[in-house]
């Protein structure tokens, strides 16, 4: 059972390292520009480097190349691990705006690194750094206690602050990232506590689980650093979906009132989404604003009371209240657009003849643009409905 646990943990080593490096590379451009994210990125990047040097294949090749080379790889791995622990503290300090903790994390990291180099130099000649199942730690017990203390202290502080601030923040993305990072750090903390038990009490019962703890920690930290990317992808997908659904309504209204469009429309809906005429994150914003402006102008071509008349007609046909206003506006817009394209005179100065629905009014007065976008999507669905087209053509 213990051997199976160790084998599974070792099997996870490569996927964990690959996920860590993928997350580091994907987040590098944004993280390096953001002081709040830089510490998190550095913590994950250094953890990825340390775990890469700890891969079973890397360790085996280092041993094959001789004791001196194995010693160098082991020392570099431990130093990078301590740098990762310091970066963890720095990330927590940056996320909590703790200036004193930031300075303390930098000072502690320098002290830990210097102590490790000094203890390694003072130890008798040795190969790779290890904590063998039987026998004394290499290069010395003091070296391992300094190394373990760095990780245990950094991980304990990190877990506590991640948990506390994940419950306080109003951002779901930040809360998810803190919890994932805190959970991964907790697993790393258990890893080093097991090493502490081995160093002080020769306890080895937890050793078979250590590869699994460390590699699960890597996967969770990779997930934590990717949370902003996942939220961005979700928002981008939602924007693309909204723009796709708005396009038929927007295209027809802009065709009737072309001057409301900031840019000339693309030839097709696919082209509009693949090569948007504005920045992609502004695409839905522009579609909503231009659709609303076109509705305001086409209001001059609507018959007075047309919207309420259409609502009453839909109520008589059992259309639910939440769909009634959108469907009524879609019918009035079809009629108004047809009048505009036919060259019929509008009612200049009487745009109020088309009373704006509440969703458009509130957004026009500084309300929630997302609510207006959802309402206009409902209008677009009703606008493209064959039933709407048939009723307008029959009127």
Short mmCIF file of C-alpha atoms in Angstrom, two decimals:
data_model
loop_
_atom_site.label_atom_id
_atom_site.label_comp_id
_atom_site.label_asym_id
_atom_site.label_seq_id
_atom_site.Cartn_x
_atom_site.Cartn_y
_atom_site.Cartn_z
CA UNK A 1 0.00 0.00 0.00
CA UNK A 2 2.77 2.43 0.95
CA UNK A 3 4.71 1.51 -2.19
CA UNK A 4 1.65 2.15 -4.36
CA UNK A 5 1.19 5.57 -2.75
CA UNK A 6 4.81 6.45 -3.45
CA UNK A 7 4.61 5.20 -7.03
CA UNK A 8 1.48 7.27 -7.68
CA UNK A 9 3.13 10.33 -6.17
CA UNK A 10 6.21 9.84 -8.35
CA UNK A 11 3.98 9.37 -11.41
CA UNK A 12 2.45 12.79 -10.73
CA UNK A 13 5.87 14.46 -10.70
CA UNK A 14 6.13 15.18 -14.41
CA UNK A 15 2.48 16.30 -14.89
CA UNK A 16 2.84 18.57 -11.86
CA UNK A 17 6.02 20.20 -13.16
CA UNK A 18 4.59 20.57 -16.66
CA UNK A 19 1.45 22.26 -15.28
CA UNK A 20 3.55 24.56 -13.12
CA UNK A 21 5.72 25.70 -16.02
CA UNK A 22 2.70 26.12 -18.29
CA UNK A 23 1.04 28.31 -15.66
CA UNK A 24 4.25 30.31 -15.14
CA UNK A 25 4.65 31.00 -18.87
CA UNK A 26 0.99 31.85 -19.41
CA UNK A 27 0.86 34.28 -16.50
CA UNK A 28 4.30 35.85 -16.99
CA UNK A 29 3.24 38.87 -19.15
CA UNK A 30 0.45 40.01 -16.84
CA UNK A 31 2.11 39.03 -13.56
CA UNK A 32 5.36 40.86 -14.23
CA UNK A 33 3.41 44.07 -14.88
CA UNK A 34 1.41 43.78 -11.65
CA UNK A 35 3.14 44.29 -8.27
CA UNK A 36 0.26 42.41 -6.56
CA UNK A 37 0.76 39.32 -8.75
CA UNK A 38 4.54 39.42 -9.07
CA UNK A 39 5.20 37.69 -5.73
CA UNK A 40 2.74 34.90 -6.49
CA UNK A 41 4.27 34.37 -9.91
CA UNK A 42 7.79 34.29 -8.45
CA UNK A 43 6.70 31.80 -5.77
CA UNK A 44 5.27 29.44 -8.39
CA UNK A 45 8.19 29.92 -10.79
CA UNK A 46 10.79 29.09 -8.13
CA UNK A 47 8.71 26.14 -6.91
CA UNK A 48 8.60 24.87 -10.50
CA UNK A 49 12.39 25.19 -10.78
CA UNK A 50 12.99 23.38 -7.48
CA UNK A 51 10.55 20.59 -8.38
CA UNK A 52 12.18 20.22 -11.79
CA UNK A 53 15.55 19.61 -10.14
CA UNK A 54 13.85 17.09 -7.83
CA UNK A 55 12.38 14.96 -10.62
CA UNK A 56 13.48 11.32 -10.20
CA UNK A 57 15.10 11.33 -13.67
CA UNK A 58 17.05 14.52 -12.92
CA UNK A 59 18.25 13.19 -9.56
CA UNK A 60 19.30 9.85 -11.13
CA UNK A 61 21.28 11.56 -13.91
CA UNK A 62 22.96 13.86 -11.38
CA UNK A 63 24.06 10.84 -9.35
CA UNK A 64 25.44 9.19 -12.50
CA UNK A 65 27.64 12.22 -13.21
CA UNK A 66 29.44 12.01 -9.87
CA UNK A 67 29.24 13.20 -6.30
CA UNK A 68 30.36 16.77 -7.02
CA UNK A 69 27.71 17.31 -9.69
CA UNK A 70 25.02 15.69 -7.52
CA UNK A 71 26.06 17.94 -4.63
CA UNK A 72 25.73 21.07 -6.81
CA UNK A 73 22.29 20.06 -8.05
CA UNK A 74 21.13 19.29 -4.50
CA UNK A 75 22.40 22.60 -3.12
CA UNK A 76 20.89 24.63 -5.95
CA UNK A 77 17.58 22.80 -5.52
CA UNK A 78 17.49 23.63 -1.80
CA UNK A 79 18.45 27.27 -2.35
CA UNK A 80 15.74 27.69 -4.96
CA UNK A 81 13.30 26.04 -2.55
CA UNK A 82 14.14 28.60 0.13
CA UNK A 83 13.81 31.38 -2.43
CA UNK A 84 10.36 29.97 -3.20
CA UNK A 85 9.49 30.04 0.52
CA UNK A 86 10.57 33.67 0.69
CA UNK A 87 8.54 34.48 -2.40
CA UNK A 88 5.51 32.88 -0.73
CA UNK A 89 5.89 35.26 2.21
CA UNK A 90 6.40 38.18 -0.16
CA UNK A 91 3.26 37.27 -2.10
CA UNK A 92 1.19 37.16 1.06
CA UNK A 93 2.65 40.49 2.19
CA UNK A 94 1.89 42.09 -1.18
CA UNK A 95 -1.65 40.71 -1.24
CA UNK A 96 -2.32 41.99 2.29
CA UNK A 97 -0.39 45.25 1.79
CA UNK A 98 1.84 44.40 4.75
CA UNK A 99 4.95 46.54 4.29
CA UNK A 100 6.65 45.16 7.40
CA UNK A 101 5.96 41.58 6.32
CA UNK A 102 7.45 42.33 2.89
CA UNK A 103 10.67 43.60 4.48
CA UNK A 104 10.72 40.70 6.94
CA UNK A 105 10.27 38.16 4.14
CA UNK A 106 13.19 39.63 2.18
CA UNK A 107 15.45 39.73 5.27
CA UNK A 108 14.51 36.20 6.34
CA UNK A 109 15.12 34.84 2.83
CA UNK A 110 18.60 36.35 2.69
CA UNK A 111 19.39 34.97 6.16
CA UNK A 112 18.17 31.48 5.30
CA UNK A 113 20.13 31.40 2.04
CA UNK A 114 23.31 32.59 3.72
CA UNK A 115 22.92 30.05 6.53
CA UNK A 116 22.47 27.17 4.08
CA UNK A 117 25.54 28.11 2.07
CA UNK A 118 27.61 28.50 5.25
CA UNK A 119 26.47 25.16 6.70
CA UNK A 120 27.03 23.38 3.39
CA UNK A 121 30.55 24.80 3.17
CA UNK A 122 31.36 23.85 6.76
CA UNK A 123 30.19 20.25 6.37
CA UNK A 124 32.62 17.45 5.48
CA UNK A 125 32.86 16.41 1.84
CA UNK A 126 29.56 15.02 0.62
CA UNK A 127 27.43 14.28 -2.42
CA UNK A 128 23.78 15.12 -2.94
CA UNK A 129 21.75 16.48 -0.04
CA UNK A 130 19.45 13.85 1.34
CA UNK A 131 17.58 12.60 4.38
CA UNK A 132 18.18 8.84 4.15
CA UNK A 133 15.74 6.39 5.78
CA UNK A 134 18.58 5.18 7.96
CA UNK A 135 21.54 7.24 9.11
CA UNK A 136 22.42 10.90 9.57
CA UNK A 137 21.13 13.65 7.27
CA UNK A 138 23.52 14.87 4.56
CA UNK A 139 25.27 17.30 4.82
CA UNK A 140 24.25 17.88 8.46
CA UNK A 141 21.28 18.01 10.80
CA UNK A 142 21.73 21.77 11.28
CA UNK A 143 21.54 22.30 7.51
CA UNK A 144 18.27 20.40 7.29
CA UNK A 145 16.77 22.17 10.31
CA UNK A 146 17.44 25.57 8.71
CA UNK A 147 15.98 24.37 5.41
CA UNK A 148 12.90 22.85 7.07
CA UNK A 149 12.34 25.89 9.30
CA UNK A 150 12.31 28.19 6.26
CA UNK A 151 9.58 26.16 4.59
CA UNK A 152 7.50 25.48 7.69
CA UNK A 153 7.48 29.13 8.81
CA UNK A 154 6.72 30.48 5.34
CA UNK A 155 4.02 27.90 4.67
CA UNK A 156 2.33 28.34 8.04
CA UNK A 157 2.12 32.12 7.67
CA UNK A 158 0.92 31.76 4.09
CA UNK A 159 -1.85 29.28 4.90
CA UNK A 160 -3.18 31.43 7.74
CA UNK A 161 -3.23 34.67 5.76
CA UNK A 162 -4.60 33.06 2.58
CA UNK A 163 -7.50 31.62 4.56
CA UNK A 164 -8.19 34.88 6.39
CA UNK A 165 -8.13 37.14 3.35
CA UNK A 166 -9.96 34.72 1.08
CA UNK A 167 -12.94 35.12 3.42
CA UNK A 168 -12.71 38.91 3.45
CA UNK A 169 -12.25 39.75 -0.21
CA UNK A 170 -15.22 40.61 -2.38
CA UNK A 171 -13.54 39.26 -5.52
CA UNK A 172 -14.47 35.67 -6.33
CA UNK A 173 -11.37 35.28 -8.48
CA UNK A 174 -9.02 36.47 -5.75
CA UNK A 175 -10.80 34.31 -3.15
CA UNK A 176 -10.50 31.21 -5.34
CA UNK A 177 -6.83 31.90 -6.05
CA UNK A 178 -6.02 32.43 -2.37
CA UNK A 179 -7.79 29.24 -1.33
CA UNK A 180 -6.12 27.12 -3.99
CA UNK A 181 -2.74 28.60 -3.18
CA UNK A 182 -3.33 28.15 0.54
CA UNK A 183 -4.37 24.51 0.10
CA UNK A 184 -1.32 23.77 -2.04
CA UNK A 185 0.89 25.50 0.52
CA UNK A 186 -0.70 23.44 3.32
CA UNK A 187 0.26 20.23 1.50
CA UNK A 188 3.82 21.52 1.10
CA UNK A 189 3.81 22.35 4.81
CA UNK A 190 2.82 18.79 5.68
CA UNK A 191 5.66 17.58 3.46
CA UNK A 192 8.21 19.56 5.47
CA UNK A 193 6.64 18.66 8.83
CA UNK A 194 7.16 15.00 7.91
CA UNK A 195 10.82 15.78 7.19
CA UNK A 196 11.07 17.55 10.55
CA UNK A 197 9.69 14.48 12.30
CA UNK A 198 12.26 12.35 10.48
CA UNK A 199 15.13 14.71 11.39
CA UNK A 200 14.25 15.02 15.07
CA UNK A 201 12.60 11.72 15.94
CA UNK A 202 13.63 9.34 13.12
CA UNK A 203 9.92 8.96 12.29
CA UNK A 204 9.42 7.51 8.81
CA UNK A 205 5.74 6.53 8.76
CA UNK A 206 4.72 9.51 6.60
CA UNK A 207 7.61 9.24 4.11
CA UNK A 208 5.71 7.15 1.47
CA UNK A 209 3.15 9.96 1.07
CA UNK A 210 5.71 12.75 0.54
CA UNK A 211 5.94 12.57 -3.29
CA UNK A 212 2.14 12.73 -3.51
CA UNK A 213 1.95 15.73 -1.13
CA UNK A 214 4.61 17.67 -3.03
CA UNK A 215 3.19 17.01 -6.48
CA UNK A 216 -0.40 17.75 -5.48
CA UNK A 217 0.94 21.00 -4.05
CA UNK A 218 2.40 21.77 -7.49
CA UNK A 219 -0.90 21.14 -9.27
CA UNK A 220 -2.82 23.34 -6.80
CA UNK A 221 -0.35 26.19 -7.13
CA UNK A 222 -0.56 25.96 -10.91
CA UNK A 223 -4.34 26.16 -10.64
CA UNK A 224 -4.06 29.15 -8.27
CA UNK A 225 -1.90 31.16 -10.63
CA UNK A 226 -4.21 30.36 -13.54
CA UNK A 227 -7.38 31.61 -11.80
CA UNK A 228 -7.14 35.11 -13.39
CA UNK A 229 -6.65 33.52 -16.81
CA UNK A 230 -9.65 31.24 -16.31
CA UNK A 231 -11.83 34.15 -15.21
CA UNK A 232 -10.65 36.17 -18.21
CA UNK A 233 -11.44 33.28 -20.56
CA UNK A 234 -14.88 32.91 -19.02
CA UNK A 235 -15.56 36.63 -19.40
CA UNK A 236 -14.26 36.58 -22.99
CA UNK A 237 -16.47 33.62 -23.84
CA UNK A 238 -19.49 35.36 -22.28
CA UNK A 239 -18.73 38.54 -24.26
CA UNK A 240 -18.38 36.59 -27.51
CA UNK A 241 -21.68 34.81 -26.84
CA UNK A 242 -23.44 38.10 -26.09
CA UNK A 243 -21.99 39.80 -29.18
CA UNK A 244 -22.99 36.82 -31.34
CA UNK A 245 -26.59 36.92 -30.10
CA UNK A 246 -26.84 40.71 -30.39
CA UNK A 247 -25.45 40.85 -33.90
CA UNK A 248 -28.67 40.35 -35.97
CA UNK A 249 -30.50 43.11 -34.07
CA UNK A 250 -27.50 45.42 -34.05
CA UNK A 251 -26.82 44.89 -37.77
CA UNK A 252 -30.37 45.72 -38.82
CA UNK A 253 -30.60 48.80 -36.59
CA UNK A 254 -27.19 50.10 -37.69
CA UNK A 255 -28.22 49.57 -41.31
CA UNK A 256 -31.17 51.89 -40.70
CA UNK A 257 -29.22 54.38 -38.58
CA UNK A 258 -25.60 53.99 -39.78
CA UNK A 259 -24.18 57.06 -38.07
CA UNK A 260 -24.53 55.49 -34.59
CA UNK A 261 -21.80 52.94 -35.40
CA UNK A 262 -18.27 53.90 -34.39
CA UNK A 263 -16.84 51.63 -37.09
CA UNK A 264 -18.17 50.22 -40.32
CA UNK A 265 -19.76 46.79 -39.67
CA UNK A 266 -17.97 43.69 -40.95
CA UNK A 267 -19.52 41.67 -43.72
CA UNK A 268 -20.62 38.79 -41.47
CA UNK A 269 -21.15 37.87 -37.86
CA UNK A 270 -18.14 35.52 -37.87
CA UNK A 271 -15.87 38.23 -39.28
CA UNK A 272 -17.14 40.69 -36.67
CA UNK A 273 -16.09 38.33 -33.86
CA UNK A 274 -12.83 37.06 -35.35
CA UNK A 275 -11.62 40.53 -36.40
CA UNK A 276 -13.55 42.98 -34.23
CA UNK A 277 -13.33 46.64 -35.32
CA UNK A 278 -12.66 47.67 -31.69
CA UNK A 279 -10.69 46.14 -28.83
CA UNK A 280 -12.21 42.76 -28.03
CA UNK A 281 -13.00 43.68 -24.43
CA UNK A 282 -14.99 46.67 -25.74
CA UNK A 283 -16.95 44.73 -28.34
CA UNK A 284 -20.07 44.08 -26.24
CA UNK A 285 -19.92 47.61 -24.80
CA UNK A 286 -19.95 49.13 -28.28
CA UNK A 287 -22.71 46.82 -29.49
CA UNK A 288 -24.93 47.74 -26.53
CA UNK A 289 -24.27 51.49 -26.81
CA UNK A 290 -24.84 51.56 -30.58
CA UNK A 291 -27.99 49.43 -30.32
CA UNK A 292 -29.38 51.70 -27.61
CA UNK A 293 -28.59 54.83 -29.67
CA UNK A 294 -30.28 53.32 -32.70
CA UNK A 295 -33.38 52.49 -30.59
CA UNK A 296 -33.53 56.10 -29.38
CA UNK A 297 -33.43 57.41 -32.94
CA UNK A 298 -35.87 54.87 -34.33
CA UNK A 299 -38.24 55.92 -31.55
CA UNK A 300 -39.06 58.92 -33.75
CA UNK A 301 -40.50 56.52 -36.33
CA UNK A 302 -42.66 54.54 -33.91
CA UNK A 303 -46.33 55.21 -33.55
CA UNK A 304 -47.27 56.86 -30.22
CA UNK A 305 -48.29 54.18 -27.75
CA UNK A 306 -46.98 51.42 -30.04
CA UNK A 307 -44.95 49.74 -27.30
CA UNK A 308 -47.83 49.52 -24.83
CA UNK A 309 -50.16 48.36 -27.59
CA UNK A 310 -47.73 45.57 -28.50
CA UNK A 311 -47.37 44.60 -24.83
CA UNK A 312 -51.13 44.36 -24.47
CA UNK A 313 -51.37 42.22 -27.60
CA UNK A 314 -48.71 39.85 -26.25
CA UNK A 315 -50.42 39.67 -22.85
CA UNK A 316 -53.62 38.59 -24.59
CA UNK A 317 -51.64 35.74 -26.16
CA UNK A 318 -50.27 34.55 -22.79
CA UNK A 319 -46.65 35.72 -23.26
CA UNK A 320 -44.90 35.79 -19.82
CA UNK A 321 -44.18 39.21 -18.32
CA UNK A 322 -40.39 38.81 -18.41
CA UNK A 323 -40.48 38.21 -22.18
CA UNK A 324 -43.32 40.58 -23.01
CA UNK A 325 -41.43 43.89 -22.99
CA UNK A 326 -38.53 42.52 -25.05
CA UNK A 327 -40.88 40.95 -27.61
CA UNK A 328 -42.99 44.12 -27.79
CA UNK A 329 -39.91 46.30 -28.35
CA UNK A 330 -38.67 43.91 -31.05
CA UNK A 331 -41.96 44.27 -32.96
CA UNK A 332 -41.99 48.06 -32.62
CA UNK A 333 -38.37 48.26 -33.81
CA UNK A 334 -39.10 46.16 -36.88
CA UNK A 335 -41.97 48.49 -37.76
CA UNK A 336 -39.93 51.63 -37.04
CA UNK A 337 -36.95 50.36 -39.03
CA UNK A 338 -39.16 49.59 -41.99
CA UNK A 339 -40.62 53.12 -41.83
CA UNK A 340 -37.16 54.67 -41.65
CA UNK A 341 -35.82 52.70 -44.61
CA UNK A 342 -38.97 53.52 -46.59
CA UNK A 343 -38.18 57.19 -46.18
CA UNK A 344 -41.27 58.02 -44.11
CA UNK A 345 -40.96 61.17 -41.99
CA UNK A 346 -40.08 60.76 -38.34
CA UNK A 347 -41.61 62.65 -35.45
CA UNK A 348 -38.75 65.05 -34.80
CA UNK A 349 -38.35 65.86 -31.13
CA UNK A 350 -40.88 63.21 -30.11
CA UNK A 351 -38.64 60.26 -29.47
CA UNK A 352 -40.40 59.91 -26.14
CA UNK A 353 -43.32 58.50 -28.11
CA UNK A 354 -41.40 55.21 -27.69
CA UNK A 355 -41.14 54.84 -23.95
CA UNK A 356 -37.83 53.19 -23.13
CA UNK A 357 -37.99 49.95 -21.12
CA UNK A 358 -36.62 50.13 -17.58
CA UNK A 359 -33.45 48.16 -18.40
CA UNK A 360 -32.43 50.68 -21.06
CA UNK A 361 -33.47 53.68 -19.00
CA UNK A 362 -31.43 52.62 -15.94
CA UNK A 363 -28.32 51.94 -18.03
CA UNK A 364 -28.76 55.22 -19.87
CA UNK A 365 -28.79 56.93 -16.47
CA UNK A 366 -25.62 55.21 -15.27
CA UNK A 367 -27.05 51.82 -14.31
CA UNK A 368 -25.76 48.31 -14.96
CA UNK A 369 -24.65 47.77 -18.55
CA UNK A 370 -24.80 43.99 -18.02
CA UNK A 371 -28.55 44.20 -17.29
CA UNK A 372 -29.08 46.17 -20.48
CA UNK A 373 -27.02 43.66 -22.47
CA UNK A 374 -29.15 40.79 -21.16
CA UNK A 375 -32.34 42.66 -22.01
CA UNK A 376 -31.12 43.47 -25.53
CA UNK A 377 -30.22 39.81 -26.07
CA UNK A 378 -33.86 38.98 -25.29
CA UNK A 379 -34.94 41.68 -27.75
CA UNK A 380 -32.59 40.22 -30.38
CA UNK A 381 -34.05 36.73 -29.93
CA UNK A 382 -37.58 38.08 -30.29
CA UNK A 383 -36.50 40.26 -33.22
CA UNK A 384 -35.23 37.25 -35.20
CA UNK A 385 -38.27 35.15 -34.33
CA UNK A 386 -40.31 34.18 -37.43
CA UNK A 387 -43.49 35.00 -35.51
CA UNK A 388 -42.35 38.61 -35.03
CA UNK A 389 -41.54 38.99 -38.72
CA UNK A 390 -44.90 37.55 -39.79
CA UNK A 391 -46.90 39.81 -37.47
CA UNK A 392 -45.06 42.96 -38.56
CA UNK A 393 -45.41 42.10 -42.24
CA UNK A 394 -49.13 41.50 -41.69
CA UNK A 395 -49.67 44.85 -39.91
#
